Short mmCIF file of C-alpha atoms and ligand atoms in Angstrom, two decimals:
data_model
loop_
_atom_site.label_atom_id
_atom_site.label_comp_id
_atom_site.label_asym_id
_atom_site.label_seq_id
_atom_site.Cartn_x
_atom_site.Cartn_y
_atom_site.Cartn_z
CA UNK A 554 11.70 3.19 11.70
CA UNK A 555 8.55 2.26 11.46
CA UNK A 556 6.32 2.73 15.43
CA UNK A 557 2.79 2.24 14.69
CA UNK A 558 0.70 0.58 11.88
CA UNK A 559 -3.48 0.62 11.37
CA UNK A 560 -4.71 -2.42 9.99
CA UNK A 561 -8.33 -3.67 9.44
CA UNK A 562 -10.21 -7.13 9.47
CA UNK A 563 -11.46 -8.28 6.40
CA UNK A 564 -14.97 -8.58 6.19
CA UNK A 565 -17.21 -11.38 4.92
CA UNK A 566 -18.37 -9.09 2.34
CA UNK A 567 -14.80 -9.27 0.74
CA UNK A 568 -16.16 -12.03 -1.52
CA UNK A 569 -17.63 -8.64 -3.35
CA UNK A 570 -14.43 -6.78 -3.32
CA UNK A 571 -13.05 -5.05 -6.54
CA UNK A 572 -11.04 -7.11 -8.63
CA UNK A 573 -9.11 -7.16 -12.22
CA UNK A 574 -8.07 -10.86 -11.78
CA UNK A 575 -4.73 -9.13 -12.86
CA UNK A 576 -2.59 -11.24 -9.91
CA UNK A 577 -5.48 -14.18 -9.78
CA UNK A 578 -8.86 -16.31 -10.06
CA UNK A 579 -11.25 -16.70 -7.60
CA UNK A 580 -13.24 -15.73 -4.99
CA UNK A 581 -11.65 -15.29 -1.58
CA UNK A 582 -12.51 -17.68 1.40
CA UNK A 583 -13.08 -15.68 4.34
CA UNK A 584 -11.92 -17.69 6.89
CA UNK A 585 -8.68 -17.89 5.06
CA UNK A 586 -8.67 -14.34 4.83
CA UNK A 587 -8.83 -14.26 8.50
CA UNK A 588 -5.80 -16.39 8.94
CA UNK A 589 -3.85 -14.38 6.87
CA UNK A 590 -4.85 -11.42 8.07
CA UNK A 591 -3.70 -12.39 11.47
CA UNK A 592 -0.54 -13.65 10.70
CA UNK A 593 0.06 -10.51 8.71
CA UNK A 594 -0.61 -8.42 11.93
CA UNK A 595 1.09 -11.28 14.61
CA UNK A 596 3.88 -10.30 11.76
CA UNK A 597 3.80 -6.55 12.36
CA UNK A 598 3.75 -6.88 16.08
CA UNK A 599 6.35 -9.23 15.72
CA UNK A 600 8.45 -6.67 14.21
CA UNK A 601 7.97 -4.06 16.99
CA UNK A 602 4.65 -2.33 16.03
CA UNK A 603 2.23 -0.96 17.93
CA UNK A 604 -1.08 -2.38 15.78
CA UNK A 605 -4.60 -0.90 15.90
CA UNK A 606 -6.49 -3.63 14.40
CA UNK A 607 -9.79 -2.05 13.70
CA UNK A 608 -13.14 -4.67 13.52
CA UNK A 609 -14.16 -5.74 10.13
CA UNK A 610 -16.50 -3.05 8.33
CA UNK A 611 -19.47 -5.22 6.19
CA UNK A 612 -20.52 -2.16 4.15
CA UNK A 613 -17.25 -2.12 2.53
CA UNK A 614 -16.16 -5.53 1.08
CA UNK A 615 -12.55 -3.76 0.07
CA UNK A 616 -12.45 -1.95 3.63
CA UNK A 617 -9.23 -4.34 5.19
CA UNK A 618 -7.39 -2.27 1.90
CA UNK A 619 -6.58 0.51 4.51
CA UNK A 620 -3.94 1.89 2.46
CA UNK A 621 -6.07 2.89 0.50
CA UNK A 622 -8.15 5.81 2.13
CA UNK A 623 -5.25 7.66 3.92
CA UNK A 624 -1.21 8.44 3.39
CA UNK A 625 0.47 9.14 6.67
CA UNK A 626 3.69 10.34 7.39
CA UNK A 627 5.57 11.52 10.05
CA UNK A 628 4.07 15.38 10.25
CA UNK A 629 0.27 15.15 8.39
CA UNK A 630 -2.17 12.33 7.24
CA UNK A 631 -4.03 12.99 3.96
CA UNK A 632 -7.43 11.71 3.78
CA UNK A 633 -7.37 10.54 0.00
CA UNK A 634 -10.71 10.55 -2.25
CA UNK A 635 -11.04 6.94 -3.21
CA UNK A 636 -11.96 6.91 -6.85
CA UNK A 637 -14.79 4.07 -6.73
CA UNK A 638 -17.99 4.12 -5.23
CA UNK A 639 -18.05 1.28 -3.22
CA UNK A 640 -14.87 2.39 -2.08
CA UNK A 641 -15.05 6.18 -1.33
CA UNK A 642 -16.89 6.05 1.72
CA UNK A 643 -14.27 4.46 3.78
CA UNK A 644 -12.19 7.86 3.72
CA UNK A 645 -15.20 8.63 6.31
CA UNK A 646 -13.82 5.74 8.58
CA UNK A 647 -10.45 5.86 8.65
CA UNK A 648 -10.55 9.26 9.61
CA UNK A 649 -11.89 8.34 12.55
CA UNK A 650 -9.01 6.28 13.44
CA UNK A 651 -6.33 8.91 12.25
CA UNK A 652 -7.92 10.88 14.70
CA UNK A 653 -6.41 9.30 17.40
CA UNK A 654 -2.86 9.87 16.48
CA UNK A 655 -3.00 13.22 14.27
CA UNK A 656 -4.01 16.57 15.29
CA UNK A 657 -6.80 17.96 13.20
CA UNK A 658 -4.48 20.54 11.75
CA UNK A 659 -2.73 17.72 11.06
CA UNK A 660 -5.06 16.38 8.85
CA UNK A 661 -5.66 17.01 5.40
CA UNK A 662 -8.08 15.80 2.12
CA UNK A 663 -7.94 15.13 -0.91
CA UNK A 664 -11.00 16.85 -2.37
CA UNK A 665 -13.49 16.13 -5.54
CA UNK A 666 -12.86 16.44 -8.82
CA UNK A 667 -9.30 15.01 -7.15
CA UNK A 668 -9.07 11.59 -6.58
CA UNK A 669 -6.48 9.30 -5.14
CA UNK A 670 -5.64 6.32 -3.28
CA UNK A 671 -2.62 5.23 -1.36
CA UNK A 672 -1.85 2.00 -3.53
CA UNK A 673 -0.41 4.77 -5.75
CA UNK A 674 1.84 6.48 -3.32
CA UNK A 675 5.22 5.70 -2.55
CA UNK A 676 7.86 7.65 -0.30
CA UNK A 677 11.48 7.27 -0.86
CA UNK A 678 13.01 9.58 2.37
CA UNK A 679 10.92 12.84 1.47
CA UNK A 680 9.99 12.57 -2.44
CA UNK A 681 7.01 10.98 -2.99
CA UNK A 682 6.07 9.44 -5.77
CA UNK A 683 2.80 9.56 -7.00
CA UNK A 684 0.95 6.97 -9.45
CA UNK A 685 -1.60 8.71 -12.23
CA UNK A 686 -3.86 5.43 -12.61
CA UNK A 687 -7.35 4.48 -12.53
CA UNK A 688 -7.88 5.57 -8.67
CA UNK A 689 -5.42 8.42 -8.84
CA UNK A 690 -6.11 11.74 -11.32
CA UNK A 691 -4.07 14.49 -11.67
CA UNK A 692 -6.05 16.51 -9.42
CA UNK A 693 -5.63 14.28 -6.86
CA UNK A 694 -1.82 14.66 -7.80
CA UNK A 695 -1.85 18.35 -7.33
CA UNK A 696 -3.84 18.61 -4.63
CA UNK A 697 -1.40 16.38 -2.30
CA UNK A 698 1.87 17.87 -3.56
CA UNK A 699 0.21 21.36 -2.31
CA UNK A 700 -0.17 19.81 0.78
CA UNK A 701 3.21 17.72 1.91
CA UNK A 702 5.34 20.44 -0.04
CA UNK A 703 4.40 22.35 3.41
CA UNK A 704 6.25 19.51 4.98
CA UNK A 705 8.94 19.65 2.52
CA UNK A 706 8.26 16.76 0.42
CA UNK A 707 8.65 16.95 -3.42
CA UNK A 708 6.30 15.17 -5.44
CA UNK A 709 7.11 13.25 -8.77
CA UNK A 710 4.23 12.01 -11.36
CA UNK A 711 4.00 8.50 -12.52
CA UNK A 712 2.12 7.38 -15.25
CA UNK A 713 0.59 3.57 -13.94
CA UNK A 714 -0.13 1.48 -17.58
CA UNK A 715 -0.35 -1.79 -16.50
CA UNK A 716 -2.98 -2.17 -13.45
CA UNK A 717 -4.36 -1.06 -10.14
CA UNK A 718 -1.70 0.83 -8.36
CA UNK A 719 1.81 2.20 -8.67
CA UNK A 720 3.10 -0.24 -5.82
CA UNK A 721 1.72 -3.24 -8.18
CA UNK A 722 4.96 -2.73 -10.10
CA UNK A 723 7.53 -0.43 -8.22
CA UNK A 724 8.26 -0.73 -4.34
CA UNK A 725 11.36 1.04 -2.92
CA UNK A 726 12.98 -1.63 -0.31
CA UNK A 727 15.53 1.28 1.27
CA UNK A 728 19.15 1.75 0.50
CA UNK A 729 18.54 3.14 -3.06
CA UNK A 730 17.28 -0.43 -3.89
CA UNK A 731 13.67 -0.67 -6.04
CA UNK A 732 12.05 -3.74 -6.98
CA UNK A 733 10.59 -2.97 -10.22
CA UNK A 734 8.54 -3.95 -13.60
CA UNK A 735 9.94 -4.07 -16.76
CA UNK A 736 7.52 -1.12 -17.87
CA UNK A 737 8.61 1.16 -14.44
CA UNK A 738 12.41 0.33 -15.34
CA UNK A 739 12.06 2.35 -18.06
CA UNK A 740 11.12 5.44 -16.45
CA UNK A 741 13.03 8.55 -15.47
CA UNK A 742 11.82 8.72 -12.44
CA UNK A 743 13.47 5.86 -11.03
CA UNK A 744 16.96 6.21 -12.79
CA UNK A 745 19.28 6.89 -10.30
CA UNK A 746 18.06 3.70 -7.82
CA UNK A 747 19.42 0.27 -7.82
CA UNK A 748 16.61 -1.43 -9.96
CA UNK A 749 15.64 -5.02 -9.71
CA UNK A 750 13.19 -6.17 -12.62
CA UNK A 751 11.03 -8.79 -11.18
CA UNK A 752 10.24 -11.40 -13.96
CA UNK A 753 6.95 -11.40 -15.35
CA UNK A 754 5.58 -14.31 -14.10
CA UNK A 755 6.03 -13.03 -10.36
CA UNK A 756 4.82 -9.49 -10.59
CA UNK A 757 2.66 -9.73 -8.00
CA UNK A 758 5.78 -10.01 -5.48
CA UNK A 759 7.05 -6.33 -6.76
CA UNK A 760 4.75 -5.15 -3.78
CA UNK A 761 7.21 -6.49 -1.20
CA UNK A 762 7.50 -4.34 2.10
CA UNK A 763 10.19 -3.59 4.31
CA UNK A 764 9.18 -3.25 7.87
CA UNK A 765 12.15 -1.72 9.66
CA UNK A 766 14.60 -3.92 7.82
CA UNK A 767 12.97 -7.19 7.77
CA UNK A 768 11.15 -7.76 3.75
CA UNK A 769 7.65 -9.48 3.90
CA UNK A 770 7.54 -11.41 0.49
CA UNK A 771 4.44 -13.20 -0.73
CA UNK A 772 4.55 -16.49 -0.83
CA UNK A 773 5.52 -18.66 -4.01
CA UNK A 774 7.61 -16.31 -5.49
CA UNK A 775 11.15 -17.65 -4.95
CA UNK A 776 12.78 -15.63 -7.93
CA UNK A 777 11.71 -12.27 -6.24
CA UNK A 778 12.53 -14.13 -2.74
CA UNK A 779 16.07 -14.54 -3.82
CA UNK A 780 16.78 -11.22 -4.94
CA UNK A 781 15.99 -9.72 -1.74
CA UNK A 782 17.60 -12.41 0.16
CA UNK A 783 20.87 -11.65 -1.75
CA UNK A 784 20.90 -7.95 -1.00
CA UNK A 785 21.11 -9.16 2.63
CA UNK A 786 17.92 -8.45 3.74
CA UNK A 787 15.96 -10.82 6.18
CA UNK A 788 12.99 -11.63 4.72
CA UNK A 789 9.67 -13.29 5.98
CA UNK A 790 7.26 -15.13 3.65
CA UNK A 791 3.42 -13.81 3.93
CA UNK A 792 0.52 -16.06 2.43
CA UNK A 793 -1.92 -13.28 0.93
CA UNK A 794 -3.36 -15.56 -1.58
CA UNK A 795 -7.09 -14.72 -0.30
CA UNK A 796 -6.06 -11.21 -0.93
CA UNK A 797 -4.81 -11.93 -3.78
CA UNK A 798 -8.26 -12.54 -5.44
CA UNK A 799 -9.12 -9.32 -5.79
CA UNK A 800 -5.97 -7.10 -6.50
CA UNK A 801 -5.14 -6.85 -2.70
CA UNK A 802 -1.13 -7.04 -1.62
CA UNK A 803 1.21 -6.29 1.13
CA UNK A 804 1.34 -2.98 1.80
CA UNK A 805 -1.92 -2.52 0.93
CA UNK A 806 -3.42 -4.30 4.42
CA UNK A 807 -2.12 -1.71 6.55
CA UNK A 808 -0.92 2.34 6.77
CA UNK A 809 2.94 2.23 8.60
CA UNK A 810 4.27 5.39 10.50
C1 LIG B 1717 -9.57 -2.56 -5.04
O1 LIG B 1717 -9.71 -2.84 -6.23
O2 LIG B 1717 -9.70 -1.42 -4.63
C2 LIG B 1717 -9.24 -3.67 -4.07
N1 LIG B 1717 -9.89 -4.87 -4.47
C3 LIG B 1717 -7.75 -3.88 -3.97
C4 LIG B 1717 -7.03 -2.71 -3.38
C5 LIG B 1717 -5.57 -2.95 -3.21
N2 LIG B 1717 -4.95 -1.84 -2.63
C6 LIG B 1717 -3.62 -1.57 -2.69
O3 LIG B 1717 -2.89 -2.28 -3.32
N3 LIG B 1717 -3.20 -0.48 -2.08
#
């Protein structure tokens, strides 16, 4: 179960964020963003967390991406190295905000030449599994296996071929069940789970996320949307479109624990 989340505002400097155009055109509207954002938090609460939304940071147009700059779990948070520069200095927020609910020798970094970001880590009860993309290295890799193996987490590679993040094209939903891409259905990795290739025209709905049994689903995906609905799971529909724009998803808008 899921307690606590950490969220962030979007800024109006998110008209500069990062972006591939891989899920969509455009530039985001920030009062849009705004709405969404809030709903996606009123959403959280909704669902019984406690949510530190932290003000809007203007230096760092993809700041509200708090994913991306920390992985939390139940015994340690790792600081991660965010691989660009217009990105990397939000590691030196968040911390700041992990601070409040992690002892410092609960804390832990990711540290140059590593890189990583938390787009590219997902946790399936205690194996992680780790994305080797554009954000994440194998250093990175390494270095945070070394650090929740202390914790008793194993930690399995994934190769990420087709954009951003690993949790652009796998997401685990709980009960052995995995939404996945047609590329991460192929892998070994994921070969014992119930897999659930999302059609190519609604990738962007892989990065579904189940908040203590309840599965937020972006909107306008009904294909996706009706797989989840017929493995019996609740599900709310989130409008993330402004988010969209530039790469951002789901899970990627807040860090759960
Ligand atoms: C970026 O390119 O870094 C942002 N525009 C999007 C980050 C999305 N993060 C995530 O999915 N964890």
């Amino acid at each position: 179960m899921f307690t606590k989340a950490i969220t962030k505002k979007p800024c109006r400097a998110l008209i500069d964020g990062i972006t591939t155009s891989m899920f969509g055109e455009g530039t985001p509207d920030y009062d849009a963003a705004i709405r969404q954002h809030d709903e996606y938090v009123a959403t959280l609460r909704e669902l019984g967390l406690e949510v530190t939304d932290l003000e809007g940071d203007e230096r760092y147009p993809d700041s509200c991406f708090v994913e991306d700059p920390a992985v939390v779990m139940a015994e340690c948070a790792v600081i991660t190295n965010p691989a660009t520069d217009s990105r990397n200095g939000e590691k030196h927020e968040i911390i700041k905000t992990i601070k409040q609910f992690y002892a410092d020798d609960q804390i832990f970094f990711i540290e140059a030449p590593g890189t990583m970001e938390g787009g590219d880590v997902m946790l399936v009860d205690k194996h992680f599994y780790v994305g080797l993309s554009d954000r994440t290295n194998e250093e990175g890799a390494k270095q945070f296996a070394d650090i929740v193996g202390k914790f008793g987490y194993e930690v399995t590679t994934v190769p990420v071929t087709e954009g951003l993040h690993l949790k652009d094209f796998v997401i685990y939903l709980e009960n052995n069940n995995m939404l996945v891409s047609a590329v991460m259905n192929e892998k070994e990795a994921f070969k014992d789970f119930n897999r659930f290739v999302v059609d190519a025209d609604e990738l962007y709905a892989i990065n579904s996320m189940n908040i203590n049994g309840t599965v937020l689903v972006p909107m306008g995906h009904p294909k996706t949307q009706k797989i989840i609905e017929d493995l019996g799971y609740p599900v709310k529909v989130m409008d993330t479109n402004e988010f969209r724009k530039i790469d951002g998803s789901l899970t990627c808008l807040s860090l759960r624990f």
